[in-house]
Amino acid sequence: MAFPDIQSFMRLLEQRGELLRVPVPVSSELEITEIADRLVKRGGPAVLFEQVRGSEFPVVIGLMGTRERTALALGVSDLDDLAAKVRHLIDLKGSGGMLGMLGNLPKLRDAMHLPPRRVCTAPVQQVVWRGDEVDLSRLPVLKCWPLDGGPFVTLPLVITRDPETGERNMGMYRMQVMGKTTTGMHWQRHKTGTRHLEKARKRGERLPVAVAIGGDPALIYAATAPLPPIPGLDEFALAGYLRSQRYPVVRGVTVDLDVPANAEFILEGYVDPQEDWVVEGPFGDHTGFYTLPDLYPRFHVTAITMREQPVYPATIVGRPPMEDAYLIEASERLFLPAAQLILPEIVDYHMPPAGVAHNLVVVSIRKQFPGQAYKVANGLFGLGQMMFAKVIVVVDENVKVNDMAAVWREVARQGVPGRDTLTTRGPTDVLDHSSRGWGYGGKLIIDATTKRPEETGSGVSSRDDQAGDIRPDLFSPAAAADLPSFDGVLAQHQTPDGYWMVALHKTRAGQARDLAAAFARHPAAAGMRHLLICDEETDVADAGDVWWTVLNNIDPERDVTVLPTPAGALLAWDGARKLAEEGFVRPWPPKIVMDQAVKDRVDARWHLYGLPEQWR
């Protein structure tokens, strides 16, 4: 099903009981975030806030806040169907004579839906603000978290065009509102918008920019998708393919750019590459930590167009799981066939919410030869935005990659620290606060596949091993009854599958390193394969909380070490805060936590919102 716009999708959700209305006034500063955060973490409905203080426009949030709603938004019954759809398109037949070629016609008709369709009039241009009318403060832009530098547009579809080639790009880059007509433009160094701006600078030109807010769900998703750099394939084309009809676009009223005709708002303007950049942030980011202030380009808004009765769509990001987890899963499914074209041994892959997209990738393979896990992992590091992956875990084809309990059990059983782990370096996401440098750091590969003889140091080769794969050293984990004490340890917990989780209040340089060495020597380490050292805010009984903290807080080359134990080897992950005394030169950001006063206010007003008590 294709939705002509976001409001038609909202109507369907409301009919299905998956969108509720809040009729009482609410604040766009923190209150909406606290409500939305509770709902998305409990699998609750989307919400339309009909009255937002200080604005004439309602806010809708959480439209794709569950796996099922995301599938519905993209026109499939299940997100797995996205992979089948793409696989069907790329599996073109080149043999079989005329009948074989005729079999491609339905697929070619699908491909014809890729180019956008230009229209002359559009709902999004029913109302136009120019000159002194332009005032971003009239929009209900959210301040999401207590330490945010201001209100941020969180679902912007930012449209630019390459000044040299004319290639179009749409990306989702947060925008901090700085004044009535200006925002920050969070173009990170690896983003296409940054390349367009640099080309405009060299040509001595301003870069025209249009920002769509709204559109149909397929377009909102497409703006987040990691598209490969294929000429003619852009986000409008992807949305057209997903909705099985060409996407309607209209020329902007003040910028020479095509904009989605069915959006709710369009912000038109420019970025001047000759202008000094502006301090943007902090911002409570999708990592669950604050991104600290930094310099970014300034966007000048020269016109705002909108529908006659628009709705302002928003999302929040923060400590997982959040709505973006389902958009990430949609990208997983959509690009699985492309990854399999390049690395055909891949069975499946998954980027779990605890890894916030780039920190952890689990991939299952059909293993045929020794070293294949490393071949696949290194191949993935070279695929588009997969270059930002920090930890890649490779498992056998029978392991379900989205069953993290099963994955970690297999890692402990099959992966010998040191023998089956490998560190390397490469690009990292610029939002990674723990890497050795900005956008550059260590990476870790864990081979948790069944080992061939060559991988265990055996003198037997796979060719000679007539009995098939041998498993000479499967680990049998066991939790210890008595655990050691150590300075700063607030809580610790060992799991039956070989993981030792520790919450550490760190007060001195080298404290986590000393703890790891002491614990590795203790008899309690005999039944463990992994020591996970976290900060004092981590619940060691919650594996998801532990992995989220550790994966955010490590540079694998610096912080993941192999230590000998009484029974073998232990992989120690130092996920504690890094100090200047340890050579870490960047500020360490805080975790995102909502103000208690806001939580209390939402609790007290919950009965007024009209939302079910089960989502409170």
Coordinates of C-alpha atoms in Angstrom, one line a residue:
M1 CA 0.0 0.0 0.0
A2 CA 1.3 3.4 -0.9
F3 CA 0.4 6.4 1.3
P4 CA -0.1 9.7 -0.5
D5 CA 1.2 11.6 2.5
I6 CA 1.9 11.3 6.2
Q7 CA -1.6 12.3 7.2
S8 CA -3.2 9.4 5.3
F9 CA -0.8 7.0 7.2
M10 CA -1.9 8.6 10.4
R11 CA -5.6 8.0 9.6
L12 CA -4.9 4.3 9.0
L13 CA -3.0 4.0 12.2
E14 CA -5.8 5.7 14.1
Q15 CA -8.4 3.3 12.6
R16 CA -6.2 0.4 13.7
G17 CA -5.9 1.8 17.3
E18 CA -2.2 2.5 16.8
L19 CA -2.4 6.3 17.0
L20 CA -3.9 8.1 19.9
R21 CA -4.7 11.8 20.4
V22 CA -3.7 13.9 23.3
P23 CA -6.1 16.8 23.5
V24 CA -4.6 18.8 26.4
P25 CA -1.8 21.4 26.0
V26 CA 1.7 19.9 26.3
S27 CA 5.2 21.5 26.1
S28 CA 7.6 20.9 23.2
E29 CA 10.4 21.2 25.8
L30 CA 11.0 17.8 27.3
E31 CA 7.4 16.8 28.1
I32 CA 6.7 15.3 24.6
T33 CA 10.0 13.5 24.8
E34 CA 9.3 11.9 28.1
I35 CA 5.8 10.7 26.9
A36 CA 7.2 9.4 23.6
D37 CA 10.1 7.7 25.2
R38 CA 7.9 5.7 27.5
L39 CA 5.7 4.7 24.6
V40 CA 8.3 3.5 22.2
K41 CA 10.2 1.5 24.9
R42 CA 6.9 -0.3 25.7
G43 CA 5.8 -0.9 22.1
G44 CA 3.0 1.7 22.5
P45 CA 1.1 3.7 19.9
A46 CA 2.0 6.8 17.9
V47 CA 0.6 10.0 19.4
L48 CA -0.8 13.1 17.9
F49 CA -0.4 16.1 20.3
E50 CA -3.2 18.4 19.2
Q51 CA -2.2 21.4 21.3
V52 CA 1.5 22.3 21.7
R53 CA 2.2 25.4 23.8
G54 CA 3.5 28.3 21.7
S55 CA 2.6 26.9 18.3
E56 CA -0.4 26.7 16.1
F57 CA 0.6 23.3 14.7
P58 CA 0.1 19.8 16.2
V59 CA 2.9 17.3 16.6
V60 CA 2.8 13.6 15.7
I61 CA 5.5 11.3 17.0
G62 CA 6.3 7.6 17.0
L63 CA 4.7 6.8 13.6
M64 CA 7.3 4.0 13.0
G65 CA 7.8 3.2 16.6
T66 CA 7.3 -0.6 16.2
R67 CA 8.5 -3.2 13.7
E68 CA 5.0 -3.8 12.5
R69 CA 4.2 -0.1 11.9
T70 CA 7.5 0.3 10.0
A71 CA 6.6 -2.6 7.8
L72 CA 3.1 -1.1 7.2
A73 CA 4.7 2.3 6.4
L74 CA 6.9 0.7 3.8
G75 CA 4.1 -1.2 2.2
V76 CA 5.0 -4.7 3.2
S77 CA 3.5 -7.2 5.7
D78 CA 6.9 -7.9 7.3
L79 CA 10.3 -6.2 7.1
D80 CA 11.8 -9.4 5.8
D81 CA 9.7 -8.9 2.6
L82 CA 11.9 -5.9 1.7
A83 CA 14.8 -8.3 1.0
A84 CA 12.6 -10.5 -1.2
K85 CA 11.4 -7.4 -3.1
V86 CA 15.0 -6.2 -3.8
R87 CA 16.2 -9.7 -4.6
H88 CA 13.4 -10.1 -7.1
L89 CA 14.4 -6.8 -8.8
I90 CA 18.1 -7.6 -9.1
D91 CA 17.7 -11.2 -10.3
L92 CA 17.4 -10.3 -14.0
K93 CA 17.6 -13.2 -16.5
G94 CA 20.1 -12.9 -19.3
S95 CA 19.5 -16.3 -20.9
G96 CA 16.7 -18.4 -22.2
G97 CA 16.2 -16.6 -25.4
M98 CA 13.2 -14.3 -26.0
L99 CA 11.1 -16.0 -23.4
G100 CA 13.8 -15.5 -20.8
M101 CA 14.1 -11.8 -21.6
L102 CA 10.3 -11.4 -21.5
G103 CA 10.4 -12.8 -18.0
N104 CA 12.3 -9.6 -17.0
L105 CA 9.5 -7.3 -18.1
P106 CA 7.6 -7.2 -14.7
K107 CA 10.8 -6.3 -13.0
L108 CA 11.6 -3.6 -15.5
R109 CA 8.2 -2.1 -14.9
D110 CA 9.1 -2.0 -11.2
A111 CA 12.3 -0.1 -12.0
M112 CA 10.3 2.4 -14.1
H113 CA 8.9 3.7 -10.8
L114 CA 12.3 4.9 -9.8
P115 CA 12.4 8.4 -11.4
P116 CA 10.4 11.1 -9.6
R117 CA 7.4 12.8 -11.3
R118 CA 7.3 16.6 -11.6
V119 CA 4.0 18.3 -10.8
C120 CA 3.0 21.9 -11.2
T121 CA 1.0 22.4 -8.0
A122 CA 1.5 20.8 -4.6
P123 CA -0.3 20.7 -1.3
V124 CA 3.0 21.7 0.5
Q125 CA 2.9 25.1 -1.3
Q126 CA -0.7 26.0 -0.3
V127 CA 0.7 28.5 2.3
V128 CA 4.0 30.5 1.7
W129 CA 5.9 32.5 4.3
R130 CA 8.5 35.0 2.9
G131 CA 10.5 37.8 4.3
D132 CA 9.5 38.9 7.8
E133 CA 6.9 36.1 7.9
V134 CA 9.6 33.5 8.2
D135 CA 9.8 32.5 11.9
L136 CA 11.0 29.1 12.9
S137 CA 9.8 29.7 16.5
R138 CA 6.2 29.3 15.2
L139 CA 6.9 25.6 14.5
P140 CA 6.7 23.2 17.4
V141 CA 10.3 22.1 17.3
L142 CA 11.2 19.9 20.2
K143 CA 13.8 20.3 22.8
C144 CA 14.3 16.6 23.4
W145 CA 16.7 16.3 26.4
P146 CA 17.7 18.4 29.3
L147 CA 21.3 19.2 28.2
D148 CA 20.4 19.9 24.5
G149 CA 21.7 23.2 23.2
G150 CA 18.2 24.2 22.1
P151 CA 15.3 22.8 20.0
F152 CA 16.2 20.5 17.2
V153 CA 14.4 19.5 14.0
T154 CA 14.7 15.7 14.3
L155 CA 13.0 14.4 11.1
P156 CA 14.4 16.8 8.4
L157 CA 14.7 15.6 4.9
V158 CA 17.6 17.8 3.7
I159 CA 17.8 18.2 -0.1
T160 CA 20.9 19.4 -2.0
R161 CA 22.3 19.1 -5.5
D162 CA 25.9 18.5 -6.5
P163 CA 27.1 21.8 -8.0
E164 CA 29.2 20.0 -10.6
T165 CA 27.2 16.9 -11.6
G166 CA 23.7 17.9 -10.7
E167 CA 23.2 14.7 -8.8
R168 CA 20.5 15.1 -6.1
N169 CA 20.9 14.0 -2.5
M170 CA 18.5 13.8 0.4
G171 CA 19.7 13.0 3.9
M172 CA 18.5 13.2 7.5
Y173 CA 20.7 15.6 9.4
R174 CA 19.5 17.1 12.7
M175 CA 19.1 20.9 12.7
Q176 CA 19.4 23.0 15.8
V177 CA 17.2 26.1 15.6
M178 CA 19.4 29.1 16.3
G179 CA 17.0 32.0 15.5
K180 CA 13.9 32.9 13.6
T181 CA 15.6 32.3 10.2
T182 CA 18.7 30.2 11.0
T183 CA 19.6 26.6 12.1
G184 CA 22.7 24.6 12.3
M185 CA 23.3 22.0 9.6
H186 CA 24.8 18.8 11.1
W187 CA 26.7 17.7 8.0
Q188 CA 29.4 15.2 9.3
R189 CA 32.6 14.8 7.3
H190 CA 31.5 11.6 5.5
K191 CA 28.1 12.9 4.5
T192 CA 27.1 13.8 0.9
G193 CA 25.9 17.3 2.0
T194 CA 29.5 18.1 3.2
R195 CA 30.8 17.1 -0.3
H196 CA 28.3 19.3 -2.0
L197 CA 29.2 22.3 0.3
E198 CA 32.9 21.8 -0.4
K199 CA 32.2 21.9 -4.2
A200 CA 30.1 25.0 -3.8
R201 CA 33.0 26.6 -1.8
K202 CA 35.5 25.9 -4.6
R203 CA 33.1 27.5 -7.1
G204 CA 32.5 30.5 -4.9
E205 CA 28.8 29.8 -4.7
R206 CA 26.2 29.5 -2.0
L207 CA 24.6 26.0 -1.8
P208 CA 20.8 26.0 -2.2
V209 CA 19.1 23.8 0.4
A210 CA 15.5 22.7 0.9
V211 CA 14.4 20.8 4.0
A212 CA 11.2 18.8 3.8
I213 CA 9.3 18.0 7.0
G214 CA 6.9 15.2 6.4
G215 CA 6.1 13.5 3.1
D216 CA 4.9 9.9 3.1
P217 CA 6.6 7.3 5.3
A218 CA 8.5 5.7 2.4
L219 CA 10.3 9.0 1.7
I220 CA 11.1 9.6 5.4
Y221 CA 12.6 6.1 5.6
A222 CA 14.5 6.7 2.3
A223 CA 16.2 9.8 3.7
T224 CA 17.8 7.5 6.4
A225 CA 18.8 4.7 4.0
P226 CA 22.6 4.2 3.3
L227 CA 22.2 4.3 -0.5
P228 CA 25.2 3.2 -2.6
P229 CA 26.7 5.9 -4.9
I230 CA 25.0 4.7 -8.1
P231 CA 24.3 7.5 -10.7
G232 CA 20.6 8.1 -11.0
L233 CA 19.7 6.3 -7.7
D234 CA 18.6 8.7 -5.0
E235 CA 16.2 8.8 -2.2
F236 CA 13.3 9.9 -4.4
A237 CA 14.0 6.9 -6.6
L238 CA 14.1 4.5 -3.6
A239 CA 10.8 5.9 -2.2
G240 CA 9.3 5.5 -5.7
Y241 CA 10.4 1.9 -5.8
L242 CA 9.0 1.2 -2.3
R243 CA 5.6 2.7 -3.1
S244 CA 5.5 1.3 -6.6
Q245 CA 4.7 4.6 -8.1
R246 CA 6.8 7.6 -9.2
Y247 CA 7.4 10.1 -6.4
P248 CA 5.7 13.5 -6.9
V249 CA 8.0 16.5 -6.7
V250 CA 7.6 20.2 -7.3
R251 CA 10.0 23.0 -7.9
G252 CA 10.7 25.1 -4.8
V253 CA 9.3 28.6 -4.8
T254 CA 12.6 30.3 -4.0
V255 CA 15.2 27.6 -4.7
D256 CA 15.9 25.7 -7.9
L257 CA 15.4 22.3 -6.2
D258 CA 12.8 19.6 -6.5
V259 CA 10.9 19.1 -3.2
P260 CA 8.4 16.5 -2.2
A261 CA 4.9 17.7 -3.2
N262 CA 3.2 15.8 -0.4
A263 CA 5.3 17.1 2.5
E264 CA 3.9 19.0 5.5
F265 CA 6.5 21.9 5.5
I266 CA 9.4 22.9 3.3
L267 CA 12.2 25.2 4.6
E268 CA 13.9 26.8 1.7
G269 CA 17.2 28.6 1.9
Y270 CA 21.0 28.3 1.6
V271 CA 24.2 27.5 3.3
D272 CA 27.1 30.0 2.5
P273 CA 30.4 28.1 2.5
Q274 CA 32.3 31.3 3.0
E275 CA 30.5 32.0 6.3
D276 CA 32.1 31.0 9.7
W277 CA 30.6 27.8 11.1
V278 CA 28.5 28.0 14.2
V279 CA 28.7 26.1 17.5
E280 CA 26.0 23.4 17.5
G281 CA 25.0 21.2 20.4
P282 CA 25.0 19.5 22.8
F283 CA 22.5 17.0 21.5
G284 CA 21.1 13.8 23.1
D285 CA 22.0 11.5 20.2
H286 CA 21.0 8.0 19.0
T287 CA 24.0 6.6 20.8
G288 CA 22.3 7.3 24.1
F289 CA 25.0 9.8 25.0
Y290 CA 25.2 13.5 24.4
T291 CA 27.1 14.7 21.3
L292 CA 29.1 17.5 22.6
P293 CA 29.2 21.0 21.0
D294 CA 31.1 21.4 17.7
L295 CA 31.3 23.7 14.7
Y296 CA 28.9 23.1 11.8
P297 CA 27.6 25.2 8.9
R298 CA 24.7 27.6 9.3
F299 CA 21.5 27.2 7.3
H300 CA 19.6 30.4 6.4
V301 CA 15.9 30.0 5.8
T302 CA 14.5 32.4 3.2
A303 CA 11.0 30.9 2.8
I304 CA 8.7 28.4 4.5
T305 CA 5.9 26.6 2.6
M306 CA 3.3 24.3 4.0
R307 CA -0.1 22.8 3.7
E308 CA -3.2 24.6 4.8
Q309 CA -3.5 22.3 7.9
P310 CA -0.1 20.8 8.4
V311 CA 1.1 18.4 11.1
Y312 CA 4.6 18.6 12.4
P313 CA 6.2 15.1 12.5
A314 CA 9.0 14.4 14.9
T315 CA 11.1 11.6 16.4
I316 CA 13.4 11.3 19.4
V317 CA 16.6 9.5 19.6
G318 CA 18.5 8.4 22.7
R319 CA 19.1 5.4 24.8
P320 CA 17.9 2.3 22.9
P321 CA 15.5 0.9 22.0
M322 CA 14.1 3.9 20.0
E323 CA 12.2 4.4 16.9
D324 CA 15.3 4.6 14.8
A325 CA 16.0 0.9 15.6
Y326 CA 13.2 -0.1 13.3
L327 CA 14.5 2.2 10.5
I328 CA 17.9 0.5 10.9
E329 CA 16.3 -2.9 10.7
A330 CA 14.5 -1.9 7.5
S331 CA 17.8 -0.9 6.0
E332 CA 19.2 -4.3 7.1
R333 CA 16.5 -6.1 5.2
L334 CA 16.6 -3.9 2.1
F335 CA 20.4 -4.1 1.6
L336 CA 20.9 -7.8 2.5
P337 CA 20.6 -8.9 -1.1
A338 CA 23.2 -6.4 -2.2
A339 CA 25.6 -7.6 0.5
Q340 CA 25.0 -11.2 -0.6
L341 CA 25.8 -10.3 -4.2
I342 CA 29.3 -9.2 -3.1
L343 CA 29.7 -11.7 -0.3
P344 CA 27.6 -14.7 -1.3
E345 CA 28.4 -16.7 1.8
I346 CA 26.4 -14.3 3.9
V347 CA 23.2 -15.9 5.2
D348 CA 21.9 -13.0 7.3
Y349 CA 23.1 -10.0 9.4
H350 CA 21.8 -7.9 12.2
M351 CA 22.7 -4.6 13.9
P352 CA 21.1 -4.9 17.3
P353 CA 19.7 -1.8 19.2
A354 CA 22.4 -2.1 21.9
G355 CA 25.0 -1.5 19.2
V356 CA 23.2 1.7 18.0
A357 CA 23.7 0.8 14.3
H358 CA 27.5 1.2 14.0
N359 CA 28.9 -0.4 17.1
L360 CA 28.0 -4.0 16.5
V361 CA 27.2 -6.1 13.5
V362 CA 26.4 -9.8 13.7
V363 CA 26.7 -11.8 10.5
S364 CA 26.0 -15.5 9.8
I365 CA 27.8 -17.3 7.0
R366 CA 27.9 -20.6 5.2
K367 CA 31.5 -21.5 6.1
Q368 CA 33.5 -23.5 3.6
F369 CA 37.2 -22.8 4.3
P370 CA 39.4 -21.6 7.1
G371 CA 39.7 -17.8 7.6
Q372 CA 36.3 -17.2 5.9
A373 CA 35.0 -15.3 8.9
Y374 CA 37.7 -12.7 8.5
K375 CA 37.2 -12.5 4.8
V376 CA 33.6 -11.7 5.3
A377 CA 34.2 -9.2 8.1
N378 CA 36.9 -7.3 6.2
G379 CA 34.6 -7.3 3.1
L380 CA 31.8 -5.8 5.2
F381 CA 34.2 -3.0 6.5
G382 CA 34.5 -2.0 2.8
L383 CA 30.8 -1.7 2.0
G384 CA 29.5 1.9 2.2
Q385 CA 28.4 3.0 5.7
M386 CA 29.4 -0.5 7.0
M387 CA 32.9 1.1 7.2
F388 CA 31.8 2.7 10.5
A389 CA 31.2 -0.7 12.2
K390 CA 33.2 -1.1 15.4
V391 CA 32.7 -4.8 16.3
I392 CA 31.7 -7.5 13.8
V393 CA 30.8 -11.0 15.2
V394 CA 30.7 -13.8 12.7
V395 CA 28.6 -17.0 13.5
D396 CA 27.6 -20.1 11.7
E397 CA 24.5 -20.2 9.4
N398 CA 22.4 -22.1 12.0
V399 CA 22.6 -19.2 14.5
K400 CA 19.8 -16.6 14.4
V401 CA 21.5 -13.3 14.2
N402 CA 18.7 -11.4 16.0
D403 CA 18.8 -13.8 19.0
M404 CA 21.4 -12.0 20.9
A405 CA 21.4 -14.5 23.8
A406 CA 22.2 -17.2 21.3
V407 CA 24.8 -15.1 19.6
W408 CA 26.7 -14.4 22.8
R409 CA 26.5 -18.0 23.9
E410 CA 28.1 -19.0 20.6
V411 CA 30.8 -16.3 21.0
A412 CA 31.7 -17.7 24.4
R413 CA 31.7 -21.3 23.2
Q414 CA 33.4 -20.9 19.8
G415 CA 35.6 -17.9 20.2
V416 CA 39.0 -18.3 21.9
P417 CA 40.2 -14.9 23.0
G418 CA 43.3 -14.0 21.0
R419 CA 43.1 -17.0 18.7
D420 CA 39.7 -16.0 17.3
T421 CA 39.7 -12.3 17.8
L422 CA 41.4 -9.7 15.6
T423 CA 41.8 -5.9 15.9
T424 CA 42.3 -3.5 13.1
R425 CA 41.7 0.2 12.4
G426 CA 39.6 2.3 10.1
P427 CA 36.9 5.0 9.9
T428 CA 34.5 5.4 12.7
D429 CA 31.3 7.4 13.1
V430 CA 32.1 10.9 14.1
L431 CA 29.5 10.5 16.9
D432 CA 31.7 7.8 18.5
H433 CA 33.0 9.5 21.6
S434 CA 35.5 6.8 22.6
S435 CA 37.6 6.3 19.5
R436 CA 41.2 7.3 19.5
G437 CA 40.5 10.2 17.2
W438 CA 37.6 12.0 15.6
G439 CA 36.2 9.6 13.0
Y440 CA 39.1 7.2 13.3
G441 CA 39.7 4.3 15.7
G442 CA 40.0 0.6 16.3
K443 CA 37.8 -2.3 15.2
L444 CA 37.3 -5.8 16.4
I445 CA 36.4 -9.0 14.6
I446 CA 35.2 -12.1 16.6
D447 CA 35.2 -15.4 14.7
A448 CA 32.5 -17.4 16.5
T449 CA 32.1 -20.0 13.7
T450 CA 32.9 -23.7 13.9
K451 CA 36.6 -24.0 13.5
R452 CA 38.5 -25.8 10.7
P453 CA 41.6 -27.7 11.8
E454 CA 43.9 -25.0 10.4
E455 CA 42.3 -22.4 12.6
T456 CA 43.0 -24.3 15.8
G457 CA 46.7 -25.0 15.2
S458 CA 46.0 -28.6 14.3
G459 CA 48.4 -30.5 12.0
V460 CA 45.4 -31.9 10.2
S461 CA 44.1 -30.0 7.2
S462 CA 40.5 -29.6 6.3
R463 CA 41.2 -31.6 3.1
D464 CA 42.4 -34.5 5.2
D465 CA 39.8 -34.3 7.9
Q466 CA 37.3 -36.9 6.5
A467 CA 35.0 -36.6 9.5
G468 CA 34.3 -32.9 8.7
D469 CA 34.9 -30.0 11.0
I470 CA 36.5 -30.8 14.3
R471 CA 35.5 -29.0 17.5
P472 CA 38.4 -29.8 19.9
D473 CA 38.1 -27.0 22.4
L474 CA 34.5 -25.9 22.9
F475 CA 34.4 -23.9 26.1
S476 CA 32.1 -24.9 29.0
P477 CA 31.3 -21.8 30.9
A478 CA 30.5 -21.8 34.6
A479 CA 29.7 -19.0 37.1
A480 CA 31.6 -18.9 40.3
A481 CA 30.0 -18.7 43.8
D482 CA 32.6 -16.3 45.3
L483 CA 33.7 -13.2 43.4
P484 CA 36.6 -11.0 44.4
S485 CA 36.5 -7.4 45.6
F486 CA 38.4 -4.5 44.1
D487 CA 38.6 -0.8 44.7
G488 CA 35.7 1.0 43.0
V489 CA 33.6 -2.1 42.1
L490 CA 30.0 -1.3 43.0
A491 CA 28.4 -4.4 41.6
Q492 CA 29.4 -7.5 39.6
H493 CA 27.6 -10.5 38.1
Q494 CA 28.7 -13.6 36.3
T495 CA 26.4 -15.3 33.7
P496 CA 26.1 -19.0 33.1
D497 CA 27.3 -18.5 29.5
G498 CA 30.7 -17.1 30.4
Y499 CA 30.3 -13.3 30.9
W500 CA 31.6 -11.4 33.9
M501 CA 29.9 -8.0 34.2
V502 CA 31.3 -5.3 36.5
A503 CA 30.1 -1.8 37.4
L504 CA 33.1 0.4 38.3
H505 CA 33.3 3.8 39.9
K506 CA 36.5 5.0 38.3
T507 CA 38.6 7.5 40.2
R508 CA 42.1 7.1 38.8
A509 CA 44.1 6.3 35.7
G510 CA 44.6 2.7 35.0
Q511 CA 42.0 1.5 37.4
A512 CA 40.1 -0.6 34.9
R513 CA 43.3 -2.1 33.6
D514 CA 44.4 -3.1 37.1
L515 CA 40.9 -4.5 37.8
A516 CA 41.0 -6.7 34.7
A517 CA 44.5 -8.0 35.6
A518 CA 43.4 -8.9 39.1
F519 CA 40.2 -10.5 38.1
A520 CA 41.9 -12.6 35.4
R521 CA 44.2 -14.1 38.0
H522 CA 41.4 -15.0 40.4
P523 CA 40.0 -18.5 40.4
A524 CA 36.5 -17.0 39.6
A525 CA 37.8 -16.3 36.0
A526 CA 38.2 -20.0 35.3
G527 CA 34.7 -20.4 33.9
M528 CA 34.6 -17.0 32.1
R529 CA 35.5 -15.9 28.6
H530 CA 34.6 -12.2 28.7
L531 CA 35.1 -9.5 31.4
L532 CA 32.8 -6.5 30.7
I533 CA 33.8 -3.4 32.7
C534 CA 31.2 -0.7 32.7
D535 CA 30.6 2.6 34.4
E536 CA 28.8 3.1 37.7
E537 CA 25.5 3.9 36.0
T538 CA 25.2 0.5 34.4
D539 CA 22.9 -2.3 35.6
V540 CA 25.2 -5.4 35.5
A541 CA 22.1 -7.6 35.7
D542 CA 20.8 -6.2 32.4
A543 CA 22.9 -7.6 29.5
G544 CA 21.4 -5.1 27.1
D545 CA 22.5 -2.2 29.3
V546 CA 26.0 -3.7 29.8
W547 CA 26.6 -4.2 26.0
W548 CA 25.2 -0.7 25.1
T549 CA 27.6 0.9 27.6
V550 CA 30.6 -1.2 26.7
L551 CA 30.2 -0.9 22.9
N552 CA 29.8 2.9 23.2
N553 CA 32.8 3.3 25.5
I554 CA 35.5 1.2 23.8
D555 CA 38.1 1.7 21.1
P556 CA 38.7 -2.0 20.5
E557 CA 42.4 -1.7 19.7
R558 CA 43.0 0.3 23.0
D559 CA 40.4 -1.2 25.3
V560 CA 39.9 -4.9 24.4
T561 CA 42.7 -7.1 25.7
V562 CA 43.5 -10.8 26.0
L563 CA 44.5 -11.8 29.5
P564 CA 45.6 -15.3 30.7
T565 CA 43.4 -17.0 33.3
P566 CA 43.8 -20.2 35.4
A567 CA 41.9 -22.1 32.7
G568 CA 42.8 -20.3 29.5
A569 CA 42.2 -16.8 28.3
L570 CA 39.8 -13.9 29.1
L571 CA 38.8 -11.1 26.8
A572 CA 38.6 -7.9 28.9
W573 CA 36.5 -5.1 27.5
D574 CA 37.3 -1.7 29.3
G575 CA 34.0 0.2 28.9
A576 CA 34.7 2.6 31.8
R577 CA 35.2 6.3 31.3
K578 CA 38.5 7.3 29.8
L579 CA 40.6 10.0 31.5
A580 CA 43.0 12.7 30.3
E581 CA 45.7 11.1 32.5
E582 CA 45.4 8.0 30.3
G583 CA 46.1 10.0 27.2
F584 CA 42.4 10.5 26.2
V585 CA 42.3 14.1 25.0
R586 CA 38.6 14.6 24.2
P587 CA 35.8 15.5 26.7
W588 CA 33.8 12.5 27.8
P589 CA 30.1 12.9 27.3
P590 CA 27.3 12.1 29.8
K591 CA 24.6 9.5 29.3
I592 CA 21.2 10.9 28.4
V593 CA 18.9 11.1 31.5
M594 CA 15.6 12.9 31.7
D595 CA 15.1 15.4 34.6
Q596 CA 13.3 13.8 37.5
A597 CA 11.0 16.9 37.6
V598 CA 9.8 16.2 34.1
K599 CA 9.2 12.6 34.9
D600 CA 7.2 13.5 37.9
R601 CA 5.1 16.1 35.9
V602 CA 4.3 13.5 33.2
D603 CA 3.3 11.0 35.9
A604 CA 1.0 13.6 37.5
R605 CA -0.6 14.5 34.1
W606 CA -0.9 11.1 32.6
H607 CA -4.6 10.8 33.3
L608 CA -5.1 14.1 31.5
Y609 CA -3.3 12.9 28.4
G610 CA -6.0 10.2 27.9
L611 CA -3.3 7.6 27.3
P612 CA -3.8 4.0 28.6
E613 CA -2.3 3.3 32.0
Q614 CA -0.4 0.3 30.6
W615 CA 2.0 2.7 28.7
R616 CA 2.6 5.0 31.7

